[in-house]
Coordinates of C-alpha atoms in Angstrom, one line a residue:
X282 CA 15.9 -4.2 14.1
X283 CA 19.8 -3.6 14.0
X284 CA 21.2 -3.8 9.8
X285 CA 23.3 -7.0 11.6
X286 CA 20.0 -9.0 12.8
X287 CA 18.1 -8.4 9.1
X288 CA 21.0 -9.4 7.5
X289 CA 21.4 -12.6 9.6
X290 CA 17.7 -13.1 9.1
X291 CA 18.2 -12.6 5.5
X292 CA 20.8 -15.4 4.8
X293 CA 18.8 -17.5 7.0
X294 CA 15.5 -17.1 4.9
X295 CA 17.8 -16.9 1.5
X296 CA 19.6 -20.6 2.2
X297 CA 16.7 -22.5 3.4
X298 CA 14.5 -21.6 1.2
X299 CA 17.4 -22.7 -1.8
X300 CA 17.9 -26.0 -0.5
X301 CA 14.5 -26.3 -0.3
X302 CA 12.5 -25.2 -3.5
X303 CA 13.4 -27.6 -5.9
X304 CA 11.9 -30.4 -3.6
X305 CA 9.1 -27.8 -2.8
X306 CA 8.0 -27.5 -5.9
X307 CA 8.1 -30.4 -6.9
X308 CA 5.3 -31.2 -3.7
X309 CA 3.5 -28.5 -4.8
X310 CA 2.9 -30.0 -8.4
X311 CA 2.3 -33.3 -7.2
X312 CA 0.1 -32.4 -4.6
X313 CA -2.3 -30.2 -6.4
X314 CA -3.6 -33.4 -8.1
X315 CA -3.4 -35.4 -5.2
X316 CA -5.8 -33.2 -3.7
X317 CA -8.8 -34.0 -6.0
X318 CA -7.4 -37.7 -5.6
X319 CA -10.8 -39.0 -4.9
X320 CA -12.8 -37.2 -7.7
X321 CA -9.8 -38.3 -9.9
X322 CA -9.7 -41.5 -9.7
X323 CA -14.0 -41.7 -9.8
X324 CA -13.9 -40.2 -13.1
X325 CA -10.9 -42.6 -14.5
X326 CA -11.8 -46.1 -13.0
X327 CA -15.9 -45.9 -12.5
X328 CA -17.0 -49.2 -12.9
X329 CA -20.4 -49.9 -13.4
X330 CA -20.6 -53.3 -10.6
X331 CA -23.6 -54.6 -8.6
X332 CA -23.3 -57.4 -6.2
X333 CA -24.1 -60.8 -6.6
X334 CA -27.3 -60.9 -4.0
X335 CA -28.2 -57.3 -3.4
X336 CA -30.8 -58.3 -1.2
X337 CA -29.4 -61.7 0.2
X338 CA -27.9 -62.7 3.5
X339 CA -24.1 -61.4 3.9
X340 CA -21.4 -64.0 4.4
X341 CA -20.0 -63.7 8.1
X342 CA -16.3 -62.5 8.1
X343 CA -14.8 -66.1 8.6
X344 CA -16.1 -66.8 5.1
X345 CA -15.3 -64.3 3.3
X346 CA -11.3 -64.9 4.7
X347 CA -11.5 -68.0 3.5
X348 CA -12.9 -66.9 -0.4
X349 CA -9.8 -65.1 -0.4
X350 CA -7.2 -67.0 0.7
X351 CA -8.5 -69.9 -1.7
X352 CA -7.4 -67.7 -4.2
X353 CA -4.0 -67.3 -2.6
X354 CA -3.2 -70.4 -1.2
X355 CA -0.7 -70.6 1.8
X356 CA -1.2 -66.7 2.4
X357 CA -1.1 -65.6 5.5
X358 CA -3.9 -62.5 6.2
X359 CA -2.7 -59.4 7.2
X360 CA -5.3 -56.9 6.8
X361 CA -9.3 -56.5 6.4
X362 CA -11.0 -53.3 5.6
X363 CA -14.3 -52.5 3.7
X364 CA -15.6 -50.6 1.5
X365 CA -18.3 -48.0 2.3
X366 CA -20.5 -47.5 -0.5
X367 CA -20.6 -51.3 -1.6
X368 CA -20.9 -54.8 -0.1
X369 CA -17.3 -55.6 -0.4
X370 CA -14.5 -56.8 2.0
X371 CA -11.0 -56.2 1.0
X372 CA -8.6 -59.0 2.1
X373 CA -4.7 -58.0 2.0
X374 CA -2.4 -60.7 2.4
X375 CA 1.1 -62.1 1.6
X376 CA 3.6 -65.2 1.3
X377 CA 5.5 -66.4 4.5
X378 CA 8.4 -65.7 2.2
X379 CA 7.5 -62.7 0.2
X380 CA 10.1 -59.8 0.0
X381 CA 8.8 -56.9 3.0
X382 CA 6.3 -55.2 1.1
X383 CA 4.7 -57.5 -1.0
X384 CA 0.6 -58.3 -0.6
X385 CA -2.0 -59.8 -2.5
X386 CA -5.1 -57.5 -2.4
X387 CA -8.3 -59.2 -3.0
X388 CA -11.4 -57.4 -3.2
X389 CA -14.6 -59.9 -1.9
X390 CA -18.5 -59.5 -2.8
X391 CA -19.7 -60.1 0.7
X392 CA -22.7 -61.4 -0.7
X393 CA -21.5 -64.2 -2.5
X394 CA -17.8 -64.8 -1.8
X395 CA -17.1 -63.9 -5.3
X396 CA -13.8 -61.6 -6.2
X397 CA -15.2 -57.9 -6.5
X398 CA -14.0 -55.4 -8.8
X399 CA -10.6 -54.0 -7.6
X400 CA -10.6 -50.1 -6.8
X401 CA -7.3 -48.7 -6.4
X402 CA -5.4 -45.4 -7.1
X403 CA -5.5 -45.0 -11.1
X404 CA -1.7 -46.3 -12.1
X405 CA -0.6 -42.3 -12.4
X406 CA -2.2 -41.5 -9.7
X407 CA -0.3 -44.0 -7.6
X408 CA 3.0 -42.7 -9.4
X409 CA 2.4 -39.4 -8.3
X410 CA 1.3 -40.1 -4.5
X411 CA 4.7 -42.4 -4.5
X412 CA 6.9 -39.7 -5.6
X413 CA 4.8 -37.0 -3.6
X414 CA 5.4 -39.2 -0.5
X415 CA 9.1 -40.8 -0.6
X416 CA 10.6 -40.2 -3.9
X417 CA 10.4 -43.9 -5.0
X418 CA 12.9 -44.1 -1.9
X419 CA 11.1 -45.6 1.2
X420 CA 11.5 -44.5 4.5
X421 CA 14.4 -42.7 3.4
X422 CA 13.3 -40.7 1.0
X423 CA 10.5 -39.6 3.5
X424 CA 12.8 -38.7 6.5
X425 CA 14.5 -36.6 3.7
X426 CA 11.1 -34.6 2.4
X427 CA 10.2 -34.0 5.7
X428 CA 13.8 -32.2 6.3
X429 CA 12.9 -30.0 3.3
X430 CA 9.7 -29.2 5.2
X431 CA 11.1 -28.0 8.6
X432 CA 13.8 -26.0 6.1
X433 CA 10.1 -24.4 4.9
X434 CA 8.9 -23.6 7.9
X435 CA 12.7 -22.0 8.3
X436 CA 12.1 -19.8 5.8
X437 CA 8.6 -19.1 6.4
X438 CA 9.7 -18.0 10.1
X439 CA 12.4 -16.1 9.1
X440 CA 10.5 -14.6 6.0
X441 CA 7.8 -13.6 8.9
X442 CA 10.7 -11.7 11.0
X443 CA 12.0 -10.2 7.9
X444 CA 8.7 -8.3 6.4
X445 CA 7.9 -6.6 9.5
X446 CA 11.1 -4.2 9.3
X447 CA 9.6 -4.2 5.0
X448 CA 6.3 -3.1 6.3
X449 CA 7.4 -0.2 7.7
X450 CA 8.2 1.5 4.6
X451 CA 5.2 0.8 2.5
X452 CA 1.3 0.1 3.2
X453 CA 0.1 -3.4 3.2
X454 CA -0.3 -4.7 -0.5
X455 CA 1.7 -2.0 -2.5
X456 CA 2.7 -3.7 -5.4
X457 CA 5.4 -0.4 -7.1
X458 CA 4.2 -1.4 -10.6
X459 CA 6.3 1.6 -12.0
X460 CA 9.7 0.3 -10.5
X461 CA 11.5 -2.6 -12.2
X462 CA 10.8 -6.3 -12.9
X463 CA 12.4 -7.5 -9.4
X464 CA 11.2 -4.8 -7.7
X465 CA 7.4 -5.6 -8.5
X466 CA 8.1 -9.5 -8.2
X467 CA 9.5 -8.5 -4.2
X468 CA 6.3 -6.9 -3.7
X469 CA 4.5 -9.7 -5.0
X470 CA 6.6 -12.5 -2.9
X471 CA 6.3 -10.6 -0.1
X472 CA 2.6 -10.1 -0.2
X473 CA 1.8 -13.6 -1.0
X474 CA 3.8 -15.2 1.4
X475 CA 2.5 -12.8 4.1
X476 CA -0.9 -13.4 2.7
X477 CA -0.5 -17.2 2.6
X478 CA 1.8 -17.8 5.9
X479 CA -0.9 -19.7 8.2
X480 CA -2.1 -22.2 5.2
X481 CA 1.9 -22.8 4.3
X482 CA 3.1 -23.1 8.1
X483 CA -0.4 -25.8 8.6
X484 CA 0.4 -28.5 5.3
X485 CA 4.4 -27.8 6.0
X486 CA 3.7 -29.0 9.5
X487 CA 1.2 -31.7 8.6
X488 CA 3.7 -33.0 5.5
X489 CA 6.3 -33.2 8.5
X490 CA 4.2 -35.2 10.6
X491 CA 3.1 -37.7 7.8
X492 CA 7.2 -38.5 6.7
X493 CA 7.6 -39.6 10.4
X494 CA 4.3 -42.0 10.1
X495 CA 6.6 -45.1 10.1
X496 CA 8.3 -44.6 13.2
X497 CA 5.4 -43.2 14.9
X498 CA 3.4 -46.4 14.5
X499 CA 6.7 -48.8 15.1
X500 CA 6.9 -46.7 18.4
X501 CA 3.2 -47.0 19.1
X502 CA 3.7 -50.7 18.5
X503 CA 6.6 -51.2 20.8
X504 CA 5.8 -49.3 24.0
X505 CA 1.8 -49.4 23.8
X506 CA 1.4 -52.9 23.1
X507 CA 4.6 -54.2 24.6
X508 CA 2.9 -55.4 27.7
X509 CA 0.2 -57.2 25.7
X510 CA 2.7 -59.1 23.3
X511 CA 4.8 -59.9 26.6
X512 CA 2.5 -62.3 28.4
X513 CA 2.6 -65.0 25.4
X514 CA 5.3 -67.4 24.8
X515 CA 5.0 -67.0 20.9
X516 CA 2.9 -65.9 17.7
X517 CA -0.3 -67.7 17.8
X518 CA -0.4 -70.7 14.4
X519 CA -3.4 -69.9 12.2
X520 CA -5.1 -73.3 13.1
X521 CA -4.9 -71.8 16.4
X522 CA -7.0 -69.0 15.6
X523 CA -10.2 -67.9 16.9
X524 CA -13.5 -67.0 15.0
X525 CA -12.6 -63.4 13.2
X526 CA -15.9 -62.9 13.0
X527 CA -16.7 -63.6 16.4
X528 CA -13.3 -61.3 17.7
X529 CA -15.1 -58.4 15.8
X530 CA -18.4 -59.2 17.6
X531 CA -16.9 -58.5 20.3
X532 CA -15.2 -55.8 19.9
X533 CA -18.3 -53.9 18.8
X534 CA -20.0 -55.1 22.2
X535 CA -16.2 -53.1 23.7
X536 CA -16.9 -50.1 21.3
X537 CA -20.7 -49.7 21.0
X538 CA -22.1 -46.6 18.7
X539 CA -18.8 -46.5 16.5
X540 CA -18.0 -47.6 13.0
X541 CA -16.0 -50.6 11.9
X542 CA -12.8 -49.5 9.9
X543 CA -10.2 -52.2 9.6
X544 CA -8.5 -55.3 11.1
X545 CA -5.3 -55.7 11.6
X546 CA -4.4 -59.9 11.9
X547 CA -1.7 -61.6 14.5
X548 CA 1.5 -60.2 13.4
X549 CA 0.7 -57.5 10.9
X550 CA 2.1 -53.7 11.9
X551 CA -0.6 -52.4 13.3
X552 CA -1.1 -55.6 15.7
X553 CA 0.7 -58.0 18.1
X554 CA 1.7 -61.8 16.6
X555 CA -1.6 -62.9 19.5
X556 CA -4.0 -60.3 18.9
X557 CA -6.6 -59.6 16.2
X558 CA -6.6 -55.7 16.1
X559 CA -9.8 -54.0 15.5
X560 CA -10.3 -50.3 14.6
X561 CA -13.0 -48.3 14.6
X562 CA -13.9 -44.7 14.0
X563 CA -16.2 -42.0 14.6
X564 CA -18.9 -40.7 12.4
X565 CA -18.0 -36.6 12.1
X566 CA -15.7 -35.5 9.8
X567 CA -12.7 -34.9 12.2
X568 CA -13.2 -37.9 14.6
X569 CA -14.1 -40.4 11.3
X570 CA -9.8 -39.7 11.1
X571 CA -9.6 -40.5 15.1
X572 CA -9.2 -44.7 15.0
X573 CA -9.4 -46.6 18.5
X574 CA -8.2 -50.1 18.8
X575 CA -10.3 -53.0 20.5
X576 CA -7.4 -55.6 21.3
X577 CA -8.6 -59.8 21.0
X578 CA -7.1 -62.4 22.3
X579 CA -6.4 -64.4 18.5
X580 CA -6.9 -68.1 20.8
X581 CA -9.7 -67.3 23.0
X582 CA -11.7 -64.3 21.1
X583 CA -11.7 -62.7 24.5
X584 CA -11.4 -58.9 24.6
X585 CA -7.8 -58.5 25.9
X586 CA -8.0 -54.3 25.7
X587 CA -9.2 -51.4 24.2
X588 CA -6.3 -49.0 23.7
X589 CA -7.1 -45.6 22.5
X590 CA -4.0 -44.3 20.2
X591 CA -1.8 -42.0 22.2
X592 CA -1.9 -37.7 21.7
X593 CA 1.1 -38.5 18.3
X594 CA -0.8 -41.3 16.8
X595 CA -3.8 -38.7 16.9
X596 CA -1.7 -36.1 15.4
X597 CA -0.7 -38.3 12.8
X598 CA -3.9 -39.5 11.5
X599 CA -5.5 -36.1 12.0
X600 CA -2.4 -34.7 9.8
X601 CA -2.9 -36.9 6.9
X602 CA -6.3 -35.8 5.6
X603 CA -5.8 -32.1 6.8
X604 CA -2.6 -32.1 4.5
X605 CA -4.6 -32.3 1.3
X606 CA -7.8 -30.2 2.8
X607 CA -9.8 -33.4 2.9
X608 CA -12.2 -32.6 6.1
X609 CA -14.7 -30.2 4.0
X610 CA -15.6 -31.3 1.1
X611 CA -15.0 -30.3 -2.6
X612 CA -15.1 -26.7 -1.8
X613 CA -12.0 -27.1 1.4
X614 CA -10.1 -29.0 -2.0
X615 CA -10.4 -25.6 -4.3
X616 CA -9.3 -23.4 -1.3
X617 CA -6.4 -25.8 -0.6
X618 CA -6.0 -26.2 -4.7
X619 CA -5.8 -22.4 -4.9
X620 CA -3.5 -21.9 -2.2
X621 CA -1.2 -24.7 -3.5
X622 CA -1.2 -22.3 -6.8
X623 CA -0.2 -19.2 -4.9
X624 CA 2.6 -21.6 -3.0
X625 CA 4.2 -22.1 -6.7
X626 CA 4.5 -18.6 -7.7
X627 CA 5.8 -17.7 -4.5
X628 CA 8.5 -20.2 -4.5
X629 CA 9.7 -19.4 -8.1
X630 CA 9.2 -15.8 -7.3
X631 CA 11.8 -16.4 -4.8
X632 CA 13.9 -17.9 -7.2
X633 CA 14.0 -15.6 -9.9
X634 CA 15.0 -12.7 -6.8
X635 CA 17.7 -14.3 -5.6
X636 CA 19.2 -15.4 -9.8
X637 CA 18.5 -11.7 -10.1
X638 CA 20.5 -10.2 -7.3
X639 CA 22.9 -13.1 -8.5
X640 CA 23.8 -11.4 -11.9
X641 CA 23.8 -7.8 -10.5
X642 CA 26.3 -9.1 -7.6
X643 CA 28.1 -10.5 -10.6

């Protein structure tokens, strides 16, 4: 490689990563406890809780939506999901006039209609995903993160091109221990980011792909179901509604061997204003992040469609658990916890090179 190119590739790697690393770092720190979010928040909110009728009959769905929005009268429902390991439905909903973003969560003991312990995020927890995610910013601060991640995998690339010329003058993993301070912390940036470059290059891509997750589902929304929402004259009025419980019967009979996930009501994001939106997932631990759609009529109960997402709906929700290494199990989380480690040093190794050669140009 001409002494031109490598320099060209050098400023390249040198000014992305600058712009970058401040913001880097500051994923990497949040993100090493967000990657043992689960285990975290078991250990700081376990609640010893046992339902009402362990053995009694379950209330149907219809029920249960009406426990909660007694609670929260004049609500309108927007989602239902449920808990895994307990008898509980979680009810979100919100005022007609609440600000965008506002909801009323309401955790329901399917057995009794009683409120349920609520299990959420422990408070710092939720401090640290929201500044992980969009600096306390919103879609903006998102859409700016994931510009500092495609400057990473601009220096990553170009830090790639630039070791090759590197490793022709020393064997893989010399560290000169004898030389000076910078020279040994060169050595070790360059062996860990060699080392490291496939792991960095997958949760820089993945953090990328999750920043965009708002306009992927608004786009999802508008082409996808477009044709649905087109052939009413306007949003079905909650008297009008069918049976939920009967819309999710059948759309079990549409989607038969997979597992109930959420609903989404008329008029929520992840729905039309006539449809009750029904998700389901698989039951291995890549397709359990794979969600398919059965579509029902919110007057008739009748199945309307079953739309599977598209190939960048996939890629998002596949994205968002492989980001923080959750598809393996606790021992995935230490490899993707160590790795996150290794990401720091490399990025304040960088740092401290380029202050260095700073002074001396000085």
């Amino acid at each position: 490689m001409r002494s031109g190119t490598v320099r060209a590739w050098s400023r390249v790697h040198t000014w992305s990563s600058l712009i970058s690393t401040v913001f880097l770092l500051m994923l990497c720190v949040t993100g090493l406890p967000l990657v043992f979010a689960h285990e975290i928040d078991e250990v700081l909110l376990h609640q010893d809780w046992s339902p009402t009728h362990a053995d009694g009959r379950r209330l149907d769905l219809d029920q249960v939506l009406d426990a909660a929005l007694a609670r929260h009268p004049g609500d309108v429902p927007t989602f239902m999901s449920f808990d895994t390991d307990r008898p509980v439905v979680n009810v979100t909903s919100r005022a007609p006039d609440a600000p965008a973003g506002a909801y009323n969560f309401q955790p329901i003991d399917q057995t009794s209609g009683e409120a349920a312990p609520l299990v959420a995020g422990h408070p710092v927890m939720e401090f640290i995903l929201q500044l992980h995610t969009d600096l306390f910013l919103g879609l903006g601060g998102m859409l700016f993160l994931g510009l500092m991640g495609l400057m990473l995998l601009v220096a990553v690339v170009s830090g790639v091109v630039l070791y090759a010329p590197f490793m022709r003058r020393l064997p893989f993993g010399t560290i000169r221990a004898e030389r000076s301070a910078r020279t040994r912390w060169l050595d070790w940036h360059n062996l860990l980011g060699i080392v490291t470059v496939a792991w960095v290059v997958v949760v820089g891509a993945t953090g990328v792909v999750n920043t965009l997750a708002v306009p992927i589902i608004a786009h999802w929304k508008d082409t996808a179901l477009a044709d649905l929402a087109a052939a009413y004259d306007g949003p079905v009025a909650l008297d009008e509604r069918a049976s939920l419980d009967a819309a999710v019967d059948r759309a079990r009979e549409a989607l038969p061997g997979m597992t109930l996930q959420f609903v989404a009501f008329p008029g929520s994001d992840y729905s039309t204003d006539n449809h009750y939106a029904v998700f389901f997932h698989g039951d291995t631990p890549v397709t359990t992040h794979l969600i398919t759609p059965a579509l029902i009529d919110a007057r008739t109960g009748e199945l309307a469609a079953v739309a599977p997402m598209p190939w960048y709906v996939k890629a998002l929700s596949l994205s968002q658990p492989l980001h923080f290494g959750d598809y393996g199990g606790l021992g995935l989380k230490i490899v993707w916890a160590v790795l996150d480690l290794i990401t720091i040093v490399i990025l304040g190794s960088g740092l401290y090179l380029w202050i260095v050669r700073r002074r001396r140009a000085r």
